[in-house]
């Protein structure tokens, strides 16, 4: 096996993992603090991608588009929280699922009305269009390395925010006992809106950055949302550390499974059949890993501490 190809797949797995972390971090924060199941989180990912593509096309600057993705997703998240989500906190999870599923339809049709049904395309910024050498003689796309770097920076920033700031203290207190912090004078409604907007901004950032690697289109957030739920179940609901570890695990397992399994089956099967069997098993691999982890640790790898 070529070292360069193996290294490239590892980096692809890390890139997928940090993108999933940006999605899962906001999702797990929202559930941990608010106890809310938000199926519309993938729509905020889509909002960020479309905002970035539209602003980049209008201004010629990817960086302005990136800022717009954060602002648009955060604003959409805050508006949704105030107008819709705020009425769901005391409702059953089934009500939350139905309401946020309806939001998926609203966002999808609204985006289709604004931008049409055809996909949009984002150009990688000139600064990040090059490649870097890998061990073994091949080269790897600089932009993908930048995504990995941004994901690591966001993880460090979230850790510092949660552990070292007053807002983080309130978020941690909200996870443990929301009634108590309300009784101590914290405006719980404002805290919920801020947390929801923060989670939405992270999803929008992920959508904008991935939008330069693939087309920006209606419905692009739903497949990623499924993987993000797998991540937070594996990592532990409400845990940022768990979201990071779970995202990297899912990214690496999914990427390396798709790379290695067809080769393994190719040892004793026809190459075309090995590709079919290996690809089918690879698509199930992350769910098998999730089932094994839950059998051993039902609350995930790093469950958030309560009480």
PDB file of C-alpha atoms in Angstrom:
ATOM      1  CA  UNK A   1       0.000   0.000   0.000  1.00  0.00           C
ATOM      2  CA  UNK A   2       1.379   3.363  -0.985  1.00  0.00           C
ATOM      3  CA  UNK A   3       2.205   5.617   1.944  1.00  0.00           C
ATOM      4  CA  UNK A   4       1.081   8.732   0.084  1.00  0.00           C
ATOM      5  CA  UNK A   5      -2.364   7.309  -0.707  1.00  0.00           C
ATOM      6  CA  UNK A   6      -2.842   6.103   2.868  1.00  0.00           C
ATOM      7  CA  UNK A   7      -1.781   9.526   4.251  1.00  0.00           C
ATOM      8  CA  UNK A   8      -4.168  11.269   1.872  1.00  0.00           C
ATOM      9  CA  UNK A   9      -7.092   9.165   3.080  1.00  0.00           C
ATOM     10  CA  UNK A  10      -6.200   9.867   6.715  1.00  0.00           C
ATOM     11  CA  UNK A  11      -6.261  13.605   5.963  1.00  0.00           C
ATOM     12  CA  UNK A  12      -9.579  13.221   4.116  1.00  0.00           C
ATOM     13  CA  UNK A  13     -10.975  11.485   7.203  1.00  0.00           C
ATOM     14  CA  UNK A  14      -9.741  14.299   9.451  1.00  0.00           C
ATOM     15  CA  UNK A  15     -11.259  16.894   7.125  1.00  0.00           C
ATOM     16  CA  UNK A  16     -14.624  15.114   7.187  1.00  0.00           C
ATOM     17  CA  UNK A  17     -14.316  14.778  10.956  1.00  0.00           C
ATOM     18  CA  UNK A  18     -13.727  18.471  11.674  1.00  0.00           C
ATOM     19  CA  UNK A  19     -16.584  19.424   9.347  1.00  0.00           C
ATOM     20  CA  UNK A  20     -18.856  17.066  11.278  1.00  0.00           C
ATOM     21  CA  UNK A  21     -17.567  18.578  14.522  1.00  0.00           C
ATOM     22  CA  UNK A  22     -18.678  22.059  13.418  1.00  0.00           C
ATOM     23  CA  UNK A  23     -22.152  20.630  12.854  1.00  0.00           C
ATOM     24  CA  UNK A  24     -22.262  18.412  15.928  1.00  0.00           C
ATOM     25  CA  UNK A  25     -20.864  21.006  18.357  1.00  0.00           C
ATOM     26  CA  UNK A  26     -23.792  23.341  17.807  1.00  0.00           C
ATOM     27  CA  UNK A  27     -26.270  20.483  17.833  1.00  0.00           C
ATOM     28  CA  UNK A  28     -24.980  19.054  21.108  1.00  0.00           C
ATOM     29  CA  UNK A  29     -24.841  22.514  22.728  1.00  0.00           C
ATOM     30  CA  UNK A  30     -28.473  23.138  21.816  1.00  0.00           C
ATOM     31  CA  UNK A  31     -29.596  19.760  23.132  1.00  0.00           C
ATOM     32  CA  UNK A  32     -27.410  19.949  26.234  1.00  0.00           C
ATOM     33  CA  UNK A  33     -28.585  23.409  27.303  1.00  0.00           C
ATOM     34  CA  UNK A  34     -32.157  23.423  25.995  1.00  0.00           C
ATOM     35  CA  UNK A  35     -33.056  19.734  25.824  1.00  0.00           C
ATOM     36  CA  UNK A  36     -34.236  20.395  22.256  1.00  0.00           C
ATOM     37  CA  UNK A  37     -34.063  17.981  19.331  1.00  0.00           C
ATOM     38  CA  UNK A  38     -33.432  20.280  16.357  1.00  0.00           C
ATOM     39  CA  UNK A  39     -33.887  18.559  13.010  1.00  0.00           C
ATOM     40  CA  UNK A  40     -33.575  21.942  11.259  1.00  0.00           C
ATOM     41  CA  UNK A  41     -29.873  22.228  12.137  1.00  0.00           C
ATOM     42  CA  UNK A  42     -28.960  20.960   8.668  1.00  0.00           C
ATOM     43  CA  UNK A  43     -31.012  23.778   7.148  1.00  0.00           C
ATOM     44  CA  UNK A  44     -28.790  26.311   8.952  1.00  0.00           C
ATOM     45  CA  UNK A  45     -25.794  24.544   7.367  1.00  0.00           C
ATOM     46  CA  UNK A  46     -27.487  25.123   4.000  1.00  0.00           C
ATOM     47  CA  UNK A  47     -28.212  28.787   4.838  1.00  0.00           C
ATOM     48  CA  UNK A  48     -24.525  29.375   5.545  1.00  0.00           C
ATOM     49  CA  UNK A  49     -23.490  27.773   2.244  1.00  0.00           C
ATOM     50  CA  UNK A  50     -25.983  29.777   0.181  1.00  0.00           C
ATOM     51  CA  UNK A  51     -25.121  33.036   1.942  1.00  0.00           C
ATOM     52  CA  UNK A  52     -21.423  32.475   1.271  1.00  0.00           C
ATOM     53  CA  UNK A  53     -22.023  31.582  -2.390  1.00  0.00           C
ATOM     54  CA  UNK A  54     -24.326  34.565  -3.000  1.00  0.00           C
ATOM     55  CA  UNK A  55     -22.071  37.146  -1.336  1.00  0.00           C
ATOM     56  CA  UNK A  56     -18.915  35.702  -2.922  1.00  0.00           C
ATOM     57  CA  UNK A  57     -20.576  35.873  -6.349  1.00  0.00           C
ATOM     58  CA  UNK A  58     -21.696  39.474  -5.765  1.00  0.00           C
ATOM     59  CA  UNK A  59     -18.423  40.780  -4.320  1.00  0.00           C
ATOM     60  CA  UNK A  60     -15.812  38.416  -5.762  1.00  0.00           C
ATOM     61  CA  UNK A  61     -14.499  37.758  -2.237  1.00  0.00           C
ATOM     62  CA  UNK A  62     -14.743  34.343  -0.608  1.00  0.00           C
ATOM     63  CA  UNK A  63     -13.757  35.886   2.722  1.00  0.00           C
ATOM     64  CA  UNK A  64     -16.703  38.294   2.703  1.00  0.00           C
ATOM     65  CA  UNK A  65     -18.875  35.326   1.829  1.00  0.00           C
ATOM     66  CA  UNK A  66     -17.492  33.446   4.824  1.00  0.00           C
ATOM     67  CA  UNK A  67     -18.379  36.345   7.135  1.00  0.00           C
ATOM     68  CA  UNK A  68     -21.825  36.480   5.547  1.00  0.00           C
ATOM     69  CA  UNK A  69     -22.319  32.762   6.171  1.00  0.00           C
ATOM     70  CA  UNK A  70     -21.680  33.222   9.889  1.00  0.00           C
ATOM     71  CA  UNK A  71     -23.936  36.282  10.113  1.00  0.00           C
ATOM     72  CA  UNK A  72     -26.773  34.792   8.037  1.00  0.00           C
ATOM     73  CA  UNK A  73     -26.812  31.449   9.866  1.00  0.00           C
ATOM     74  CA  UNK A  74     -26.615  33.106  13.293  1.00  0.00           C
ATOM     75  CA  UNK A  75     -29.388  35.545  12.390  1.00  0.00           C
ATOM     76  CA  UNK A  76     -31.568  32.762  10.973  1.00  0.00           C
ATOM     77  CA  UNK A  77     -30.957  30.712  14.110  1.00  0.00           C
ATOM     78  CA  UNK A  78     -31.856  33.593  16.424  1.00  0.00           C
ATOM     79  CA  UNK A  79     -35.040  34.373  14.481  1.00  0.00           C
ATOM     80  CA  UNK A  80     -36.108  30.726  14.461  1.00  0.00           C
ATOM     81  CA  UNK A  81     -35.431  30.416  18.193  1.00  0.00           C
ATOM     82  CA  UNK A  82     -37.475  33.513  19.027  1.00  0.00           C
ATOM     83  CA  UNK A  83     -40.396  32.811  16.700  1.00  0.00           C
ATOM     84  CA  UNK A  84     -40.691  29.012  16.841  1.00  0.00           C
ATOM     85  CA  UNK A  85     -38.279  27.138  19.116  1.00  0.00           C
ATOM     86  CA  UNK A  86     -39.093  29.196  22.219  1.00  0.00           C
ATOM     87  CA  UNK A  87     -42.569  27.677  22.224  1.00  0.00           C
ATOM     88  CA  UNK A  88     -41.230  24.117  22.219  1.00  0.00           C
ATOM     89  CA  UNK A  89     -39.026  23.920  25.312  1.00  0.00           C
ATOM     90  CA  UNK A  90     -41.745  22.564  27.574  1.00  0.00           C
ATOM     91  CA  UNK A  91     -43.253  20.327  24.906  1.00  0.00           C
ATOM     92  CA  UNK A  92     -42.624  16.642  24.299  1.00  0.00           C
ATOM     93  CA  UNK A  93     -39.734  15.596  22.058  1.00  0.00           C
ATOM     94  CA  UNK A  94     -42.228  14.390  19.434  1.00  0.00           C
ATOM     95  CA  UNK A  95     -43.611  17.948  19.160  1.00  0.00           C
ATOM     96  CA  UNK A  96     -40.062  19.266  18.775  1.00  0.00           C
ATOM     97  CA  UNK A  97     -39.294  16.731  16.041  1.00  0.00           C
ATOM     98  CA  UNK A  98     -42.474  17.576  14.100  1.00  0.00           C
ATOM     99  CA  UNK A  99     -41.972  21.352  14.401  1.00  0.00           C
ATOM    100  CA  UNK A 100     -38.304  21.311  13.419  1.00  0.00           C
ATOM    101  CA  UNK A 101     -39.042  18.909  10.545  1.00  0.00           C
ATOM    102  CA  UNK A 102     -41.571  21.460   9.311  1.00  0.00           C
ATOM    103  CA  UNK A 103     -38.797  24.061   9.479  1.00  0.00           C
ATOM    104  CA  UNK A 104     -36.717  21.910   7.114  1.00  0.00           C
ATOM    105  CA  UNK A 105     -39.503  22.180   4.533  1.00  0.00           C
ATOM    106  CA  UNK A 106     -39.847  25.931   5.095  1.00  0.00           C
ATOM    107  CA  UNK A 107     -36.111  26.534   4.693  1.00  0.00           C
ATOM    108  CA  UNK A 108     -35.857  24.268   1.636  1.00  0.00           C
ATOM    109  CA  UNK A 109     -38.745  25.845  -0.232  1.00  0.00           C
ATOM    110  CA  UNK A 110     -37.729  29.357   0.827  1.00  0.00           C
ATOM    111  CA  UNK A 111     -34.196  28.780  -0.455  1.00  0.00           C
ATOM    112  CA  UNK A 112     -35.548  27.310  -3.688  1.00  0.00           C
ATOM    113  CA  UNK A 113     -37.734  30.409  -4.122  1.00  0.00           C
ATOM    114  CA  UNK A 114     -34.814  32.782  -3.528  1.00  0.00           C
ATOM    115  CA  UNK A 115     -32.041  31.017  -5.473  1.00  0.00           C
ATOM    116  CA  UNK A 116     -33.817  28.576  -7.777  1.00  0.00           C
ATOM    117  CA  UNK A 117     -33.362  24.835  -8.097  1.00  0.00           C
ATOM    118  CA  UNK A 118     -29.981  24.896  -9.807  1.00  0.00           C
ATOM    119  CA  UNK A 119     -26.860  24.467  -7.652  1.00  0.00           C
ATOM    120  CA  UNK A 120     -24.449  27.317  -6.998  1.00  0.00           C
ATOM    121  CA  UNK A 121     -20.670  26.982  -7.015  1.00  0.00           C
ATOM    122  CA  UNK A 122     -18.009  28.521  -4.811  1.00  0.00           C
ATOM    123  CA  UNK A 123     -14.434  29.042  -5.917  1.00  0.00           C
ATOM    124  CA  UNK A 124     -11.651  28.200  -3.497  1.00  0.00           C
ATOM    125  CA  UNK A 125      -9.901  31.475  -2.540  1.00  0.00           C
ATOM    126  CA  UNK A 126      -6.648  32.133  -4.405  1.00  0.00           C
ATOM    127  CA  UNK A 127      -4.679  32.103  -1.159  1.00  0.00           C
ATOM    128  CA  UNK A 128      -5.674  28.461  -0.546  1.00  0.00           C
ATOM    129  CA  UNK A 129      -5.639  27.060  -4.090  1.00  0.00           C
ATOM    130  CA  UNK A 130      -2.243  25.393  -3.924  1.00  0.00           C
ATOM    131  CA  UNK A 131      -1.139  21.959  -2.754  1.00  0.00           C
ATOM    132  CA  UNK A 132       1.392  20.746  -0.220  1.00  0.00           C
ATOM    133  CA  UNK A 133       3.708  17.715  -0.543  1.00  0.00           C
ATOM    134  CA  UNK A 134       2.910  14.488   1.305  1.00  0.00           C
ATOM    135  CA  UNK A 135       5.240  11.650   2.326  1.00  0.00           C
ATOM    136  CA  UNK A 136       5.628   9.353  -0.657  1.00  0.00           C
ATOM    137  CA  UNK A 137       5.705  12.021  -3.330  1.00  0.00           C
ATOM    138  CA  UNK A 138       2.039  13.005  -3.818  1.00  0.00           C
ATOM    139  CA  UNK A 139       0.441  16.339  -2.987  1.00  0.00           C
ATOM    140  CA  UNK A 140      -2.590  17.348  -0.927  1.00  0.00           C
ATOM    141  CA  UNK A 141      -4.989  20.239  -1.401  1.00  0.00           C
ATOM    142  CA  UNK A 142      -4.125  23.225   0.796  1.00  0.00           C
ATOM    143  CA  UNK A 143      -7.786  24.199   1.209  1.00  0.00           C
ATOM    144  CA  UNK A 144      -8.618  20.848   2.814  1.00  0.00           C
ATOM    145  CA  UNK A 145      -5.766  21.350   5.260  1.00  0.00           C
ATOM    146  CA  UNK A 146      -7.202  24.799   6.025  1.00  0.00           C
ATOM    147  CA  UNK A 147     -10.560  23.195   6.884  1.00  0.00           C
ATOM    148  CA  UNK A 148      -8.759  20.897   9.337  1.00  0.00           C
ATOM    149  CA  UNK A 149      -6.991  23.910  10.849  1.00  0.00           C
ATOM    150  CA  UNK A 150     -10.239  25.874  11.190  1.00  0.00           C
ATOM    151  CA  UNK A 151     -11.912  22.914  12.884  1.00  0.00           C
ATOM    152  CA  UNK A 152      -9.082  22.594  15.409  1.00  0.00           C
ATOM    153  CA  UNK A 153      -9.151  26.346  16.062  1.00  0.00           C
ATOM    154  CA  UNK A 154     -12.927  26.274  16.615  1.00  0.00           C
ATOM    155  CA  UNK A 155     -12.561  23.321  19.001  1.00  0.00           C
ATOM    156  CA  UNK A 156      -9.960  25.221  21.050  1.00  0.00           C
ATOM    157  CA  UNK A 157     -12.095  28.373  20.971  1.00  0.00           C
ATOM    158  CA  UNK A 158     -15.191  26.505  22.152  1.00  0.00           C
ATOM    159  CA  UNK A 159     -13.231  24.865  24.951  1.00  0.00           C
ATOM    160  CA  UNK A 160     -11.999  28.271  26.138  1.00  0.00           C
ATOM    161  CA  UNK A 161     -15.472  29.791  25.754  1.00  0.00           C
ATOM    162  CA  UNK A 162     -17.143  27.040  27.777  1.00  0.00           C
ATOM    163  CA  UNK A 163     -14.458  26.734  30.472  1.00  0.00           C
ATOM    164  CA  UNK A 164     -13.049  30.256  30.871  1.00  0.00           C
ATOM    165  CA  UNK A 165     -15.771  32.834  30.188  1.00  0.00           C
ATOM    166  CA  UNK A 166     -18.864  34.085  32.012  1.00  0.00           C
ATOM    167  CA  UNK A 167     -21.044  33.019  29.085  1.00  0.00           C
ATOM    168  CA  UNK A 168     -19.510  29.551  29.262  1.00  0.00           C
ATOM    169  CA  UNK A 169     -20.207  29.401  32.979  1.00  0.00           C
ATOM    170  CA  UNK A 170     -23.857  30.204  32.286  1.00  0.00           C
ATOM    171  CA  UNK A 171     -24.010  27.598  29.534  1.00  0.00           C
ATOM    172  CA  UNK A 172     -22.588  24.945  31.867  1.00  0.00           C
ATOM    173  CA  UNK A 173     -25.002  26.006  34.580  1.00  0.00           C
ATOM    174  CA  UNK A 174     -27.864  25.841  32.080  1.00  0.00           C
ATOM    175  CA  UNK A 175     -26.916  22.260  31.267  1.00  0.00           C
ATOM    176  CA  UNK A 176     -26.945  21.310  34.956  1.00  0.00           C
ATOM    177  CA  UNK A 177     -29.895  23.255  36.392  1.00  0.00           C
ATOM    178  CA  UNK A 178     -31.693  25.768  34.202  1.00  0.00           C
ATOM    179  CA  UNK A 179     -34.290  26.582  36.882  1.00  0.00           C
ATOM    180  CA  UNK A 180     -31.589  27.549  39.362  1.00  0.00           C
ATOM    181  CA  UNK A 181     -29.764  29.967  37.055  1.00  0.00           C
ATOM    182  CA  UNK A 182     -33.107  31.538  36.198  1.00  0.00           C
ATOM    183  CA  UNK A 183     -33.778  32.010  39.905  1.00  0.00           C
ATOM    184  CA  UNK A 184     -30.346  33.641  40.288  1.00  0.00           C
ATOM    185  CA  UNK A 185     -31.300  36.373  37.839  1.00  0.00           C
ATOM    186  CA  UNK A 186     -29.844  35.097  34.553  1.00  0.00           C
ATOM    187  CA  UNK A 187     -32.082  35.939  31.592  1.00  0.00           C
ATOM    188  CA  UNK A 188     -32.657  32.381  30.444  1.00  0.00           C
ATOM    189  CA  UNK A 189     -34.428  33.443  27.244  1.00  0.00           C
ATOM    190  CA  UNK A 190     -31.466  35.533  26.106  1.00  0.00           C
ATOM    191  CA  UNK A 191     -29.078  32.708  26.993  1.00  0.00           C
ATOM    192  CA  UNK A 192     -31.091  30.258  24.905  1.00  0.00           C
ATOM    193  CA  UNK A 193     -31.127  32.642  21.938  1.00  0.00           C
ATOM    194  CA  UNK A 194     -27.351  33.178  22.164  1.00  0.00           C
ATOM    195  CA  UNK A 195     -26.656  29.443  22.379  1.00  0.00           C
ATOM    196  CA  UNK A 196     -28.961  28.712  19.454  1.00  0.00           C
ATOM    197  CA  UNK A 197     -27.377  31.469  17.347  1.00  0.00           C
ATOM    198  CA  UNK A 198     -23.881  30.198  18.224  1.00  0.00           C
ATOM    199  CA  UNK A 199     -24.783  26.654  17.184  1.00  0.00           C
ATOM    200  CA  UNK A 200     -26.347  27.979  13.973  1.00  0.00           C
ATOM    201  CA  UNK A 201     -23.221  30.026  13.172  1.00  0.00           C
ATOM    202  CA  UNK A 202     -21.024  26.931  13.523  1.00  0.00           C
ATOM    203  CA  UNK A 203     -23.316  25.015  11.158  1.00  0.00           C
ATOM    204  CA  UNK A 204     -23.243  27.914   8.695  1.00  0.00           C
ATOM    205  CA  UNK A 205     -19.445  28.013   8.829  1.00  0.00           C
ATOM    206  CA  UNK A 206     -19.304  24.286   8.022  1.00  0.00           C
ATOM    207  CA  UNK A 207     -21.686  24.746   5.098  1.00  0.00           C
ATOM    208  CA  UNK A 208     -19.686  27.652   3.663  1.00  0.00           C
ATOM    209  CA  UNK A 209     -16.351  25.853   3.852  1.00  0.00           C
ATOM    210  CA  UNK A 210     -17.655  22.593   2.402  1.00  0.00           C
ATOM    211  CA  UNK A 211     -19.529  24.543  -0.286  1.00  0.00           C
ATOM    212  CA  UNK A 212     -16.213  25.277  -1.990  1.00  0.00           C
ATOM    213  CA  UNK A 213     -15.562  21.525  -2.339  1.00  0.00           C
ATOM    214  CA  UNK A 214     -18.982  20.571  -3.686  1.00  0.00           C
ATOM    215  CA  UNK A 215     -22.041  22.246  -5.128  1.00  0.00           C
ATOM    216  CA  UNK A 216     -24.284  24.426  -2.961  1.00  0.00           C
ATOM    217  CA  UNK A 217     -27.828  23.151  -3.367  1.00  0.00           C
ATOM    218  CA  UNK A 218     -31.182  22.809  -1.673  1.00  0.00           C
ATOM    219  CA  UNK A 219     -31.271  19.871   0.735  1.00  0.00           C
ATOM    220  CA  UNK A 220     -27.513  19.637   1.177  1.00  0.00           C
ATOM    221  CA  UNK A 221     -27.787  19.763   4.978  1.00  0.00           C
ATOM    222  CA  UNK A 222     -29.901  16.674   5.619  1.00  0.00           C
ATOM    223  CA  UNK A 223     -27.278  13.957   4.873  1.00  0.00           C
ATOM    224  CA  UNK A 224     -24.764  15.820   7.060  1.00  0.00           C
ATOM    225  CA  UNK A 225     -27.352  16.157   9.839  1.00  0.00           C
ATOM    226  CA  UNK A 226     -27.707  12.365  10.029  1.00  0.00           C
ATOM    227  CA  UNK A 227     -23.942  11.992  10.490  1.00  0.00           C
ATOM    228  CA  UNK A 228     -23.952  14.785  13.087  1.00  0.00           C
ATOM    229  CA  UNK A 229     -26.552  12.898  15.143  1.00  0.00           C
ATOM    230  CA  UNK A 230     -24.366   9.772  14.929  1.00  0.00           C
ATOM    231  CA  UNK A 231     -21.445  11.873  16.186  1.00  0.00           C
ATOM    232  CA  UNK A 232     -23.230  13.219  19.261  1.00  0.00           C
ATOM    233  CA  UNK A 233     -24.680   9.809  20.139  1.00  0.00           C
ATOM    234  CA  UNK A 234     -21.190   8.283  19.991  1.00  0.00           C
ATOM    235  CA  UNK A 235     -19.501  11.172  21.794  1.00  0.00           C
ATOM    236  CA  UNK A 236     -22.158  11.770  24.444  1.00  0.00           C
ATOM    237  CA  UNK A 237     -25.070  14.184  24.196  1.00  0.00           C
ATOM    238  CA  UNK A 238     -24.214  17.632  25.547  1.00  0.00           C
ATOM    239  CA  UNK A 239     -20.426  17.113  25.505  1.00  0.00           C
ATOM    240  CA  UNK A 240     -18.182  19.292  23.306  1.00  0.00           C
ATOM    241  CA  UNK A 241     -15.247  16.955  23.969  1.00  0.00           C
ATOM    242  CA  UNK A 242     -17.437  14.023  22.974  1.00  0.00           C
ATOM    243  CA  UNK A 243     -18.519  15.836  19.800  1.00  0.00           C
ATOM    244  CA  UNK A 244     -14.874  16.364  18.794  1.00  0.00           C
ATOM    245  CA  UNK A 245     -13.777  12.783  19.518  1.00  0.00           C
ATOM    246  CA  UNK A 246     -16.933  11.330  17.968  1.00  0.00           C
ATOM    247  CA  UNK A 247     -16.604  13.491  14.834  1.00  0.00           C
ATOM    248  CA  UNK A 248     -12.978  12.507  14.257  1.00  0.00           C
ATOM    249  CA  UNK A 249     -13.842   8.857  14.865  1.00  0.00           C
ATOM    250  CA  UNK A 250     -16.750   8.937  12.412  1.00  0.00           C
ATOM    251  CA  UNK A 251     -14.731  10.813   9.796  1.00  0.00           C
ATOM    252  CA  UNK A 252     -11.790   8.422   9.964  1.00  0.00           C
ATOM    253  CA  UNK A 253     -13.888   5.236  10.156  1.00  0.00           C
ATOM    254  CA  UNK A 254     -16.088   6.272   7.220  1.00  0.00           C
ATOM    255  CA  UNK A 255     -13.209   7.412   4.994  1.00  0.00           C
ATOM    256  CA  UNK A 256     -10.814   4.571   5.793  1.00  0.00           C
ATOM    257  CA  UNK A 257     -13.608   2.012   5.540  1.00  0.00           C
ATOM    258  CA  UNK A 258     -14.468   3.136   2.009  1.00  0.00           C
ATOM    259  CA  UNK A 259     -10.772   3.033   1.133  1.00  0.00           C
ATOM    260  CA  UNK A 260      -9.679  -0.215   2.791  1.00  0.00           C
ATOM    261  CA  UNK A 261     -12.652  -2.593   2.717  1.00  0.00           C
ATOM    262  CA  UNK A 262     -12.805  -3.011  -1.111  1.00  0.00           C
ATOM    263  CA  UNK A 263      -9.094  -3.802  -1.048  1.00  0.00           C
ATOM    264  CA  UNK A 264      -9.513  -6.331   1.752  1.00  0.00           C
ATOM    265  CA  UNK A 265     -12.370  -8.123  -0.047  1.00  0.00           C
ATOM    266  CA  UNK A 266     -10.355  -7.934  -3.267  1.00  0.00           C
ATOM    267  CA  UNK A 267      -7.869 -10.402  -1.779  1.00  0.00           C
ATOM    268  CA  UNK A 268     -10.339 -13.289  -2.148  1.00  0.00           C
ATOM    269  CA  UNK A 269     -13.075 -11.887  -4.440  1.00  0.00           C
ATOM    270  CA  UNK A 270     -13.417 -10.590  -7.976  1.00  0.00           C
ATOM    271  CA  UNK A 271     -12.449  -6.863  -8.035  1.00  0.00           C
ATOM    272  CA  UNK A 272     -15.862  -5.649  -9.203  1.00  0.00           C
ATOM    273  CA  UNK A 273     -17.691  -7.777  -6.628  1.00  0.00           C
ATOM    274  CA  UNK A 274     -15.216  -6.717  -3.936  1.00  0.00           C
ATOM    275  CA  UNK A 275     -15.965  -3.097  -4.726  1.00  0.00           C
ATOM    276  CA  UNK A 276     -19.714  -3.654  -4.352  1.00  0.00           C
ATOM    277  CA  UNK A 277     -19.479  -5.672  -1.136  1.00  0.00           C
ATOM    278  CA  UNK A 278     -16.788  -3.450   0.388  1.00  0.00           C
ATOM    279  CA  UNK A 279     -18.668  -0.265  -0.504  1.00  0.00           C
ATOM    280  CA  UNK A 280     -21.924  -1.591   0.951  1.00  0.00           C
ATOM    281  CA  UNK A 281     -20.245  -2.638   4.195  1.00  0.00           C
ATOM    282  CA  UNK A 282     -18.329   0.646   4.390  1.00  0.00           C
ATOM    283  CA  UNK A 283     -21.592   2.621   4.248  1.00  0.00           C
ATOM    284  CA  UNK A 284     -22.805   0.696   7.319  1.00  0.00           C
ATOM    285  CA  UNK A 285     -19.540   0.812   9.234  1.00  0.00           C
ATOM    286  CA  UNK A 286     -20.133   3.974  11.275  1.00  0.00           C
ATOM    287  CA  UNK A 287     -23.512   2.633  12.438  1.00  0.00           C
ATOM    288  CA  UNK A 288     -21.885  -0.649  13.440  1.00  0.00           C
ATOM    289  CA  UNK A 289     -19.281   1.325  15.406  1.00  0.00           C
ATOM    290  CA  UNK A 290     -22.068   3.359  17.035  1.00  0.00           C
ATOM    291  CA  UNK A 291     -23.928   0.188  18.056  1.00  0.00           C
ATOM    292  CA  UNK A 292     -20.780  -1.338  19.571  1.00  0.00           C
ATOM    293  CA  UNK A 293     -19.959   1.838  21.529  1.00  0.00           C
ATOM    294  CA  UNK A 294     -23.523   2.148  22.847  1.00  0.00           C
ATOM    295  CA  UNK A 295     -23.484  -1.503  23.902  1.00  0.00           C
ATOM    296  CA  UNK A 296     -20.422  -0.773  26.043  1.00  0.00           C
ATOM    297  CA  UNK A 297     -21.157   2.846  27.036  1.00  0.00           C
ATOM    298  CA  UNK A 298     -24.887   3.568  26.620  1.00  0.00           C
ATOM    299  CA  UNK A 299     -24.425   7.308  27.333  1.00  0.00           C
ATOM    300  CA  UNK A 300     -21.605   7.723  24.806  1.00  0.00           C
ATOM    301  CA  UNK A 301     -17.867   8.075  25.215  1.00  0.00           C
ATOM    302  CA  UNK A 302     -17.897  11.376  27.154  1.00  0.00           C
ATOM    303  CA  UNK A 303     -21.396  11.996  28.559  1.00  0.00           C
ATOM    304  CA  UNK A 304     -22.019  15.495  29.894  1.00  0.00           C
ATOM    305  CA  UNK A 305     -22.097  15.569  33.676  1.00  0.00           C
ATOM    306  CA  UNK A 306     -25.389  16.614  35.194  1.00  0.00           C
ATOM    307  CA  UNK A 307     -26.262  17.773  38.643  1.00  0.00           C
TER     308      UNK A 307
END
